[in-house]
Short mmCIF file of C-alpha atoms (C1' of nucleotides) in Angstrom, two decimals:
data_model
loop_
_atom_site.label_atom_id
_atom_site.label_comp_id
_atom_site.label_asym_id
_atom_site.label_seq_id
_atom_site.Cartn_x
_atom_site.Cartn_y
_atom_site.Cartn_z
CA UNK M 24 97.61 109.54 95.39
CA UNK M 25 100.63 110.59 93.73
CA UNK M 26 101.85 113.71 95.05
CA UNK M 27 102.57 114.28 98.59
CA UNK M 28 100.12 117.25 98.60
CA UNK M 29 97.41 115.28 97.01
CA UNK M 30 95.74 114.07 100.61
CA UNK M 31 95.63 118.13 100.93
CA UNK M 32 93.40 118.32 97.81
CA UNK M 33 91.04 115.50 98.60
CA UNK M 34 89.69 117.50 101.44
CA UNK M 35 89.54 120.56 99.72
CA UNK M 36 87.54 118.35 97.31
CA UNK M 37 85.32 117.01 99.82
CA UNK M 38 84.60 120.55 100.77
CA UNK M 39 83.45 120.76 97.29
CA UNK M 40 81.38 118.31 97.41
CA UNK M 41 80.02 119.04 100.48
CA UNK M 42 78.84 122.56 98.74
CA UNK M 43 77.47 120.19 96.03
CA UNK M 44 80.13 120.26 93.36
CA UNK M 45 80.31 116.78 92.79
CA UNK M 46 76.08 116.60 91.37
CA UNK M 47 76.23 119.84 89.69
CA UNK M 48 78.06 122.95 88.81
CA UNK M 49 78.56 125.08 91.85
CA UNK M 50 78.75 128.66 92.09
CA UNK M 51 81.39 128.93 94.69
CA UNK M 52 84.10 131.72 95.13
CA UNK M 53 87.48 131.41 96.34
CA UNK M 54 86.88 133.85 99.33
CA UNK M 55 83.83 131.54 100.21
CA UNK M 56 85.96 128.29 100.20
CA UNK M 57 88.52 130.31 101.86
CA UNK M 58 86.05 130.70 104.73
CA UNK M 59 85.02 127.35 104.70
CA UNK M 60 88.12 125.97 104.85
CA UNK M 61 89.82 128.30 107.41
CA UNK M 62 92.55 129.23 104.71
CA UNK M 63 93.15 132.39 102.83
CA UNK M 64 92.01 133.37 99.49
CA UNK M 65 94.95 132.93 97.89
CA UNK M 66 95.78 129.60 99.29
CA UNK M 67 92.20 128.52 97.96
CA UNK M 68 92.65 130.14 94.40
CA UNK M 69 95.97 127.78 94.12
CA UNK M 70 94.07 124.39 95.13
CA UNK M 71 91.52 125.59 92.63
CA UNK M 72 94.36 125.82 90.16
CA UNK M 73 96.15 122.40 91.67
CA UNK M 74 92.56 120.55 91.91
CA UNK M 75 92.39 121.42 88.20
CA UNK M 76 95.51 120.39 87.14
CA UNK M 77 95.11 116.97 88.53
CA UNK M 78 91.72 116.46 86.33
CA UNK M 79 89.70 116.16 90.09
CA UNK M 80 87.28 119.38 88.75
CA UNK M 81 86.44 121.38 86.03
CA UNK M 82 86.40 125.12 86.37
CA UNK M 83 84.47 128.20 84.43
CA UNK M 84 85.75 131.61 86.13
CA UNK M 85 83.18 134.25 86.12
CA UNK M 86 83.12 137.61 87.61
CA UNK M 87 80.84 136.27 90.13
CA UNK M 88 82.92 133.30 91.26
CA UNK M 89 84.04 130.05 89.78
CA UNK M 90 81.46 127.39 88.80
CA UNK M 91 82.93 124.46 89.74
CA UNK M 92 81.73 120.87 88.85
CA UNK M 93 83.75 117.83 90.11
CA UNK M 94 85.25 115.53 87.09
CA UNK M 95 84.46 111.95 87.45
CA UNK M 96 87.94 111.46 88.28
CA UNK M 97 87.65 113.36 91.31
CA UNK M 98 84.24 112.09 92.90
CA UNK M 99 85.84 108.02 91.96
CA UNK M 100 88.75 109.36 94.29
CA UNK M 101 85.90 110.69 97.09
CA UNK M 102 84.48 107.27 96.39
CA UNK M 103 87.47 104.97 97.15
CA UNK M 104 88.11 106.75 100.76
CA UNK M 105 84.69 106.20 101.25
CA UNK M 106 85.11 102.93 100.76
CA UNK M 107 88.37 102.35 102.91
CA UNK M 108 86.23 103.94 105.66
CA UNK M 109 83.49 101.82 105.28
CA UNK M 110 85.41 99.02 105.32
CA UNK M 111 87.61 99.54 108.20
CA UNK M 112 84.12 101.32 109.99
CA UNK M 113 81.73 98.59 109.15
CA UNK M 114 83.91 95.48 109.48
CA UNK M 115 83.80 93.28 112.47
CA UNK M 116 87.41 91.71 112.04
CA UNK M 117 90.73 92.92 110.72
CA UNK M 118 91.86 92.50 107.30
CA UNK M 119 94.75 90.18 108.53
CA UNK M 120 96.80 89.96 111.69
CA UNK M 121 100.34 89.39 111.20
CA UNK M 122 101.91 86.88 113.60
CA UNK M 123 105.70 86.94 114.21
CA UNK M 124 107.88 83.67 115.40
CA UNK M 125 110.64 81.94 115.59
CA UNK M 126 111.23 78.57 113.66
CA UNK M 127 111.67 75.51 115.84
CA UNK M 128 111.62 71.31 115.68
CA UNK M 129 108.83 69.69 117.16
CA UNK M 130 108.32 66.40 117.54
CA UNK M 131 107.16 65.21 114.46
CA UNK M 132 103.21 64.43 115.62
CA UNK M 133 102.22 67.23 113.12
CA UNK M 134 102.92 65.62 109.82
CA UNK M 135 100.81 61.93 111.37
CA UNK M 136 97.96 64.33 111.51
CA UNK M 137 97.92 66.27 108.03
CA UNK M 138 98.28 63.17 106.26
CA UNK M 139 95.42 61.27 107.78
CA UNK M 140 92.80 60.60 104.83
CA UNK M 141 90.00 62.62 106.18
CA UNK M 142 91.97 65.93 107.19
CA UNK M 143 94.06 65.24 103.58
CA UNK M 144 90.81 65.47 101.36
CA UNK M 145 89.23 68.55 103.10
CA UNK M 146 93.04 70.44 103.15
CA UNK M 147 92.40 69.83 99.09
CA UNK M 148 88.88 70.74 98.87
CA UNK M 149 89.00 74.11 101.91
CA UNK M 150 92.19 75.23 101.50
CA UNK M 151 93.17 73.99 97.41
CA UNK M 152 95.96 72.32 98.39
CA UNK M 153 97.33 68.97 99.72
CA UNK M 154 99.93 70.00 102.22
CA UNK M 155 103.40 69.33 102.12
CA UNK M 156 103.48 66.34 104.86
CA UNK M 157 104.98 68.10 107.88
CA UNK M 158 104.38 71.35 109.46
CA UNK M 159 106.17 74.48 110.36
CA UNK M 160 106.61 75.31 113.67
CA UNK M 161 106.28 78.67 115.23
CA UNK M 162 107.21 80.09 118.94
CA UNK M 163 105.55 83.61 119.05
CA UNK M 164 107.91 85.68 120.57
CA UNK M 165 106.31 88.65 121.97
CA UNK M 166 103.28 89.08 124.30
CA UNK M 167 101.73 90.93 121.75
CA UNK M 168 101.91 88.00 118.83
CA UNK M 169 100.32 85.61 121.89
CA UNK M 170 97.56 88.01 122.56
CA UNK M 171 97.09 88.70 118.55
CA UNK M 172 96.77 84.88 118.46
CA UNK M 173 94.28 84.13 120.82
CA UNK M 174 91.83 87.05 119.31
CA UNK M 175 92.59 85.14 116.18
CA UNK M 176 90.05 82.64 118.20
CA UNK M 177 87.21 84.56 117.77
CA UNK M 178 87.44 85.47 114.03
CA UNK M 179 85.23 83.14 111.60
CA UNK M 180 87.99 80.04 110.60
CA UNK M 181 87.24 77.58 107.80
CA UNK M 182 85.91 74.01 109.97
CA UNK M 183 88.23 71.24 108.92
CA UNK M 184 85.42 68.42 110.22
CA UNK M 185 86.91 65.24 112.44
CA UNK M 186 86.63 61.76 112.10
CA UNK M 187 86.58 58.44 113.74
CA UNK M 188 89.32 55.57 112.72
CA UNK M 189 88.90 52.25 113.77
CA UNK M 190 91.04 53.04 117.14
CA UNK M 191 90.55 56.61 117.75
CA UNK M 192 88.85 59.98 117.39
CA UNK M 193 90.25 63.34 114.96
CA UNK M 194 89.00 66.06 116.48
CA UNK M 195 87.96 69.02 114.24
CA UNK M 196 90.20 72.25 112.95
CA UNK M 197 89.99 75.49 112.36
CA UNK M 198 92.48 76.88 109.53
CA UNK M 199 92.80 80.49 108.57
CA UNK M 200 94.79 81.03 105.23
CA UNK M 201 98.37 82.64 105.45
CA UNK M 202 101.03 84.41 103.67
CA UNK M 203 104.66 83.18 105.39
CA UNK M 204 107.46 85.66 105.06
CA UNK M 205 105.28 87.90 102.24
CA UNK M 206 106.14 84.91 99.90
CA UNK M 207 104.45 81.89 100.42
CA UNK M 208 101.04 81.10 100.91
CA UNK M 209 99.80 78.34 103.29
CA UNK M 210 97.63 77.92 106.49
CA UNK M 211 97.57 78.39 109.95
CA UNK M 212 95.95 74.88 111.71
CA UNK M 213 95.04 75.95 115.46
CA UNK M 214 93.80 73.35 117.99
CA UNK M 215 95.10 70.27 116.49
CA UNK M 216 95.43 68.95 119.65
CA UNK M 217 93.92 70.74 122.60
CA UNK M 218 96.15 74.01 123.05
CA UNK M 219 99.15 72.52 124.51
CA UNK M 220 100.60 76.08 124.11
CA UNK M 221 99.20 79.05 123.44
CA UNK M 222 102.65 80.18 122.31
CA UNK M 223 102.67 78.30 119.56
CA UNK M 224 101.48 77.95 116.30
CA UNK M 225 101.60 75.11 113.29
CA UNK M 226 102.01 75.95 109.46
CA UNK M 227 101.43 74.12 106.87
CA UNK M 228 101.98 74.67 103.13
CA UNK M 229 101.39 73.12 99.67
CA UNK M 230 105.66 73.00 99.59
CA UNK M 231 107.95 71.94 102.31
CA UNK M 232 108.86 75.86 103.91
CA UNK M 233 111.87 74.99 105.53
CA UNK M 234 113.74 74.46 102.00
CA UNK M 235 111.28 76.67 99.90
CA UNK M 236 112.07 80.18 102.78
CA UNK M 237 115.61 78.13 103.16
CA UNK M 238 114.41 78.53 107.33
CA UNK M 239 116.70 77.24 110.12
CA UNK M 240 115.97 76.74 114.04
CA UNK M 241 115.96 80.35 115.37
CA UNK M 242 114.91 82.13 112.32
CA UNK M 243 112.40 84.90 113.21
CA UNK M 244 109.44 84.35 110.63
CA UNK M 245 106.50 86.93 109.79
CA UNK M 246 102.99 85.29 109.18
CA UNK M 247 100.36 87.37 107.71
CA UNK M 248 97.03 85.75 109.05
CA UNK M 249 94.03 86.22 106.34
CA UNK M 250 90.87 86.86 108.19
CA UNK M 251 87.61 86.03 106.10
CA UNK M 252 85.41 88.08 104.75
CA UNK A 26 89.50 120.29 113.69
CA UNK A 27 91.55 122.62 115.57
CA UNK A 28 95.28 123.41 113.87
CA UNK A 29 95.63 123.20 110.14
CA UNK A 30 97.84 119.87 110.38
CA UNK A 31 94.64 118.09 111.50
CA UNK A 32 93.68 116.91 108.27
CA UNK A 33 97.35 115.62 107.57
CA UNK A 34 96.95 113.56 110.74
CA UNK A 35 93.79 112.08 109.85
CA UNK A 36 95.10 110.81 106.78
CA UNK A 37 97.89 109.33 108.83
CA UNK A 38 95.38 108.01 111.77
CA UNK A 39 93.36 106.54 108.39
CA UNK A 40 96.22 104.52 107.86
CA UNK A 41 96.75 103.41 111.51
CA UNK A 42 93.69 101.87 111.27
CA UNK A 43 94.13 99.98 107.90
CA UNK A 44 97.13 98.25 109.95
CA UNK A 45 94.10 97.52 112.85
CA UNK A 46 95.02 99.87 115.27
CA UNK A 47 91.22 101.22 115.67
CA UNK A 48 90.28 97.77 117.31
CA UNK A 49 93.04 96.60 119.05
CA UNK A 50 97.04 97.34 119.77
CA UNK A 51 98.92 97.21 116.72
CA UNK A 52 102.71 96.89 116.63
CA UNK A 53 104.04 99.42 113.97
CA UNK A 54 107.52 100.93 113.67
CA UNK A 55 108.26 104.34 112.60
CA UNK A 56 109.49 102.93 109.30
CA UNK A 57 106.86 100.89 108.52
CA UNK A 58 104.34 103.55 108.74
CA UNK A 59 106.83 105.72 106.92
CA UNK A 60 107.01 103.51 104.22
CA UNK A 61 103.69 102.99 103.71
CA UNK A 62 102.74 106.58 103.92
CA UNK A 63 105.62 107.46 101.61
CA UNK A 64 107.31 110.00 104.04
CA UNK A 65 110.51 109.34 105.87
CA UNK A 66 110.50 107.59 109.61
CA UNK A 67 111.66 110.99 110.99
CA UNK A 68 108.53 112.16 109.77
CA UNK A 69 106.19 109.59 110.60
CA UNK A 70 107.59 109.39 114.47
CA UNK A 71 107.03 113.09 114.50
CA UNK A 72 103.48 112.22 113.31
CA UNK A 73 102.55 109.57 115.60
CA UNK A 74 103.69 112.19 118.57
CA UNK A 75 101.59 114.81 117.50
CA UNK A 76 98.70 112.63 116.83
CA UNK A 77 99.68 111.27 120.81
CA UNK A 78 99.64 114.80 121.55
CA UNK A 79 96.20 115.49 119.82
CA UNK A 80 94.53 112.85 122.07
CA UNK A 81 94.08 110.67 118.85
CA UNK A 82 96.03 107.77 119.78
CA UNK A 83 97.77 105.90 122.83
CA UNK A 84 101.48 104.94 122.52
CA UNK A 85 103.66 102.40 124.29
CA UNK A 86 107.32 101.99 122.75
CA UNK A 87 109.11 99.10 122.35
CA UNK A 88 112.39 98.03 121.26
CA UNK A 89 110.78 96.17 118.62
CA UNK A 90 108.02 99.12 117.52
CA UNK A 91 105.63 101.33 118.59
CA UNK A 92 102.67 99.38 120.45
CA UNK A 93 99.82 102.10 118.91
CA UNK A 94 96.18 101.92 119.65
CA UNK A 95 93.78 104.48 118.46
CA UNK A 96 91.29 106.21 121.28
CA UNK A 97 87.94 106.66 121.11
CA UNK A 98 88.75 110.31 120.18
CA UNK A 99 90.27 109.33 117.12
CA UNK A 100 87.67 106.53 116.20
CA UNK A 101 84.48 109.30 116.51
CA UNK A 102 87.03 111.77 113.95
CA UNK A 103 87.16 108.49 111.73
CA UNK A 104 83.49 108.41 112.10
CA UNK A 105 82.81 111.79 111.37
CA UNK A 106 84.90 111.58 108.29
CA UNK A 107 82.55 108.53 106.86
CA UNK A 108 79.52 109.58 108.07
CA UNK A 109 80.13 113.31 105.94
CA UNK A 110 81.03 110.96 102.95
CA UNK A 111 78.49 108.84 103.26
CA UNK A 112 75.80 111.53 103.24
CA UNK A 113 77.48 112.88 100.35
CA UNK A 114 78.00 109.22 98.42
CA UNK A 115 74.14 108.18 99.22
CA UNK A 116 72.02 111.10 99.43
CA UNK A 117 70.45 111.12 96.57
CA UNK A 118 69.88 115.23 96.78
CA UNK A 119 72.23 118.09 98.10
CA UNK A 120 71.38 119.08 101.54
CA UNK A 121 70.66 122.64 100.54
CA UNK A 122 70.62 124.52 97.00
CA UNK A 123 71.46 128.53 97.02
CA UNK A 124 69.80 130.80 95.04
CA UNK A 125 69.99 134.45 94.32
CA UNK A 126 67.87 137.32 92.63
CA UNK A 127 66.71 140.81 93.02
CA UNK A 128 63.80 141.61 95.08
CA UNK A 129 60.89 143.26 92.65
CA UNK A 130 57.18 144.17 93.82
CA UNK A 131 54.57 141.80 92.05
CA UNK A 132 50.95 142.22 91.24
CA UNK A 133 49.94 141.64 95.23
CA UNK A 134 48.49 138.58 93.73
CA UNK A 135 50.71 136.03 95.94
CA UNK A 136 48.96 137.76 99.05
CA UNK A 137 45.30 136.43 97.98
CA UNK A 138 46.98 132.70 97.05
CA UNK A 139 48.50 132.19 100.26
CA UNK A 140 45.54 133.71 102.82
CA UNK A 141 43.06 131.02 101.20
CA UNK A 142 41.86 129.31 104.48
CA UNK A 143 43.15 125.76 103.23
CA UNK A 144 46.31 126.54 102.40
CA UNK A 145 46.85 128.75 105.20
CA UNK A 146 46.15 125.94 107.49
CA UNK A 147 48.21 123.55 105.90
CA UNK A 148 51.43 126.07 105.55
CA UNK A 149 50.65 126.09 109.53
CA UNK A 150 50.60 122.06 109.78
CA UNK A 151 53.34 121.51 107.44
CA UNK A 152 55.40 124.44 107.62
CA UNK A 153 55.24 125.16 111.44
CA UNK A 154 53.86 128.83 110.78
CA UNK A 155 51.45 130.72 109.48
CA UNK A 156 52.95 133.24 106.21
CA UNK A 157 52.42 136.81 106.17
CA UNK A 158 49.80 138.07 103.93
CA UNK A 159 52.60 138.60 100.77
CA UNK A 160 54.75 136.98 99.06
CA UNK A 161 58.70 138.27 98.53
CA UNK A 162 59.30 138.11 94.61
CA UNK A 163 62.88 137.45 93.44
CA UNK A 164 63.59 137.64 89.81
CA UNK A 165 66.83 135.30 89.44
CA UNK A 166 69.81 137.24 88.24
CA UNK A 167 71.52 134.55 86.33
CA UNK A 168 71.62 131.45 84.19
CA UNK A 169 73.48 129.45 87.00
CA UNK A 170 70.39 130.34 89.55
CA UNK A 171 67.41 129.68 86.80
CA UNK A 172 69.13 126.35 86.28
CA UNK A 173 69.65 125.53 90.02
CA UNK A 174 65.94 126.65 90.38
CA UNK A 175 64.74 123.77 87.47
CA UNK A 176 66.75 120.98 89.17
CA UNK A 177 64.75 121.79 92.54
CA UNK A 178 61.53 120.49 90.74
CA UNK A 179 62.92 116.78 90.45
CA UNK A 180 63.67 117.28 94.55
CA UNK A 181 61.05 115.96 96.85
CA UNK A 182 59.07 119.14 98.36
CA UNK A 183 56.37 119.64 101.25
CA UNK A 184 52.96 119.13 99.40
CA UNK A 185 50.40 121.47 100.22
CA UNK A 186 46.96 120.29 98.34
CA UNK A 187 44.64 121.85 96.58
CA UNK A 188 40.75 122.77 97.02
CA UNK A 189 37.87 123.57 95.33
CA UNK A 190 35.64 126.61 95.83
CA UNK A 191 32.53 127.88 95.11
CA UNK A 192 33.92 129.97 92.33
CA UNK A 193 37.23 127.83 91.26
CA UNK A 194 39.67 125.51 91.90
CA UNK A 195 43.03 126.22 93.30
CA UNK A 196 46.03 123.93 92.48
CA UNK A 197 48.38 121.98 94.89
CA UNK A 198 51.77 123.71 95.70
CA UNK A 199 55.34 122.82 96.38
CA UNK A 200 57.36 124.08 99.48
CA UNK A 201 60.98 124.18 100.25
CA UNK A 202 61.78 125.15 103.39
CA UNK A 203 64.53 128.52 103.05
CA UNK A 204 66.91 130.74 105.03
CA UNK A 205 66.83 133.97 103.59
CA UNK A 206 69.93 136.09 104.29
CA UNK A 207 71.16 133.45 106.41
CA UNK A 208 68.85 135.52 109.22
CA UNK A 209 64.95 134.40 108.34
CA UNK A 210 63.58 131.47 107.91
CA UNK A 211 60.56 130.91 105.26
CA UNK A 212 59.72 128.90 102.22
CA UNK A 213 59.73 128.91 98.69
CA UNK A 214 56.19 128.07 96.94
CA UNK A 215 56.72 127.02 93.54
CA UNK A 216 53.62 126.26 91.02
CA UNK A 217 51.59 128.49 92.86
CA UNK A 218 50.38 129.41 89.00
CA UNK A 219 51.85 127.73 86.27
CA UNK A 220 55.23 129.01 86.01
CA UNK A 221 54.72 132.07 84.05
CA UNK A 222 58.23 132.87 84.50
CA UNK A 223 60.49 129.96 84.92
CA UNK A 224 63.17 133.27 86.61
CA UNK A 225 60.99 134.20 89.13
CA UNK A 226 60.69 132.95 92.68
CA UNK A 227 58.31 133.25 95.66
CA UNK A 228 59.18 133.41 99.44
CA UNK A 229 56.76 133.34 102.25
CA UNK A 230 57.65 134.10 105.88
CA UNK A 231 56.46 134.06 109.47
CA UNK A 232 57.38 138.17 109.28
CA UNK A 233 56.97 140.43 106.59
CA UNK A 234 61.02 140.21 105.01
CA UNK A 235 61.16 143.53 103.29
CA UNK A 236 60.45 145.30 106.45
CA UNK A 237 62.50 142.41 108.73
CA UNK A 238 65.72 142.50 106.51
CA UNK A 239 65.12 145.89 105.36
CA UNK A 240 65.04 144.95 101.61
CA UNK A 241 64.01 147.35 98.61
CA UNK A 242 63.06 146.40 94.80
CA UNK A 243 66.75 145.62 93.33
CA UNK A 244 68.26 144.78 96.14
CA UNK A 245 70.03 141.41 95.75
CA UNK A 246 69.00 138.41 97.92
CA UNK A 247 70.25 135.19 99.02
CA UNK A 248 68.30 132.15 99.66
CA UNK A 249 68.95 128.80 100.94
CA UNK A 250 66.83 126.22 100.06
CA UNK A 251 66.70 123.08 102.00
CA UNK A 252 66.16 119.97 101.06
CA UNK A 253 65.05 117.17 102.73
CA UNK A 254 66.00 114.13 103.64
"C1'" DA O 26 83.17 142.04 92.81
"C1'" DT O 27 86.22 138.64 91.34
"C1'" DT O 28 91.03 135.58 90.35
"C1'" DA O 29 95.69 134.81 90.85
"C1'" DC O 30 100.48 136.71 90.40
"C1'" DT O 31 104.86 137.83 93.05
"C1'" DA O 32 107.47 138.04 97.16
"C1'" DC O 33 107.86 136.70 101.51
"C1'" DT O 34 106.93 133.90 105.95
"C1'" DA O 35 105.74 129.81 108.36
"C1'" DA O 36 105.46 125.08 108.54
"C1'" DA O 37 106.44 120.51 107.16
"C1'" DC O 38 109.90 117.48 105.75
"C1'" DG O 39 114.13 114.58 105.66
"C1'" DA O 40 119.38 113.74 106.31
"C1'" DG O 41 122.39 112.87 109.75
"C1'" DT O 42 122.88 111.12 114.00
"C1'" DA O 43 122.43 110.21 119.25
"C1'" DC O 44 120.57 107.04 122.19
"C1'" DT X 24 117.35 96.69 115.36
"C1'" DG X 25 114.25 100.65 117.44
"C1'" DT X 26 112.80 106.27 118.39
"C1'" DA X 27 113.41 110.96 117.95
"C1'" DC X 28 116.53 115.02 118.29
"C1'" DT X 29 118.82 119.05 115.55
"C1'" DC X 30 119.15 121.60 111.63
"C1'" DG X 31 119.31 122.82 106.76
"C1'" DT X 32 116.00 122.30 102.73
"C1'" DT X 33 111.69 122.12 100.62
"C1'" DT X 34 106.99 123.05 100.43
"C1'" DA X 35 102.71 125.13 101.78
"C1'" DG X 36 100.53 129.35 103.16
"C1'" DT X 37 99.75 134.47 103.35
"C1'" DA X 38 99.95 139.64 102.27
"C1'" DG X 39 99.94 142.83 98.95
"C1'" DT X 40 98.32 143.91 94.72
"C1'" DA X 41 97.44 143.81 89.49
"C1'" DA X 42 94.13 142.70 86.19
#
DNA sequence: ATTACTACTAAACGAGTAC
DNA sequence: TGTACTCGTTTAGTAGTAA
């Protein structure tokens, strides 16, 4: 989609296509796409002419009309908004939600938990990485990032299983793969412990983020949240 | 479809939902939707007004953005979008072929073919009518029409069988269902005998079409032929 | 009948800027 | 930071018409 008019032609090409061009050569004149297109002839020669240009079809002109036959070029561009449609049409979650928060010190409990044995091995095997031992936390500032995170809830996570130790139980976690700041990649762990804020969310990353993003207290930090497929 | 800047909008409402605004509330500032629509923020807040304006989308603003979530309006002109390209991307045939020829009086031997009690009951089963006793020959005008003509064979057709008589057999024969003149509906019988004239095309209809559309031997003709699904 | 040029009009765009 | 106004510029569209 290089040009700015280029969106323009793609509809004049699915037009096209719709009167077959894109199977077989199509005897179709410009008054007739003018119709069909609610434009005048003139404006429909040009596209012709544009559509042309840009390699989308191949054109004979005849005294009857122009047979027209879409280029391969042209039906691969049909074919990739088809595809952006079917994905966004079809799919039942998001592509990613993008969380926004603002750095802050916790008390420390995050980094006893990521470096138990259990929840170590599985970070390695899930996620392909052994976390940095401590985690990043976020305070979501806005309504809107709390309400993005809890619908985060119902999207498909990857099951980080508990354990038992000799004195207590690990409960299980969900993790959903991140991108922190459009740099670094990392995870999201949610329900560590049960939800003592829904405000809040824990990062974790295969380098320590605080030095890597050079973060401070108060920061505002952007979280890209990778749904699965 | 109403103005001409509709299709500009959908392209920016396509975008609106890659950034998950067709499922729930996104937050998206003028200049991040200008950026990644490669216009200017002026442009893409006078956008995201018109499309508010067009019933397309639902705006709150915030300091921080535009809260944007797309209507049901705008999802079903999403959907309309796909499902046209779908059709187009996985139908295996065009939804209708057009052909064209001059009108020319035959032998009169179409009129004995199709007034055979078999077929004639089957053009009523299948067809939903029963022909007038005569066929409507069209002698193709050019190469373009012969060739659409040949690619109808490898289309799927109604199959009207054969039978024997006392005296001889008559053969099975293909039907396409036409509009003639964009006013009369009919059908095009094809192998009624062996193709002695790959240019040549017969049309039977409810009415007899030279008196109905008031044709004459040369006059030229337009056909659509449906196919099916 | 066609296509498509030239000259003009209408619409979309973007820079600057107010809020 | 945001949005969105005005206004000059650019681009898309049309009428008339030649080929």
């Amino acid at each position: 989609m290089a040009e700015r008019s280029a969106w323009r032609h793609l509809f004049t090409l699915l037009k096209l296509a719709e009167m077959g061009a894109h199977r077989r050569t199509a005897k179709i004149s410009t008054e007739y796409l003018a119709r069909k297109l609610e434009m005048s002839q003139q404006t429909a020669s040009r596209h012709l002419i544009e559509l042309e240009n840009q390699g989308w079809i191949r054109r004979a002109i005849t005294p009857e009309g122009c047979l027209i036959k879409i280029t391969d070029t042209g039906v691969r561009e049909l074919k990739r908004l088809y595809s952006n449609l079917r994905f966004l049409i079809e799919a039942a979650y998001p592509p990613s939600v993008t969380l926004e928060g603002v750095v802050f010190t916790g008390l420390g409990e995050g980094a006893y938990y990521i470096t138990r044995g259990h929840y170590r091995k599985q970070f390695m095997e899930k996620l392909g990485f052994v976390p940095y031992p401590g985690t990043l936390n976020l305070k979501l500032t806005t309504d809107y990032d709390v309400k993005s995170y809890s619908e985060l809830e119902a999207y498909p996570a990857i099951e980080i299983e508990g354990f038992k130790s000799e004195n207590r139980t690990f409960g299980s976690v969900k993790c959903y793969p991140v991108i922190i700041e459009n740099k670094a990649k990392g995870a999201l762990i949610s329900a560590l412990r049960s939800h003592y804020d829904a405000s809040v969310i824990e990062v974790i990353a295969p380098v320590f983020l605080r030095k890597h993003l050079n973060l401070k207290d108060g920061h505002k930090v952007k979280v890209e949240v990778l749904t699965l497929p």
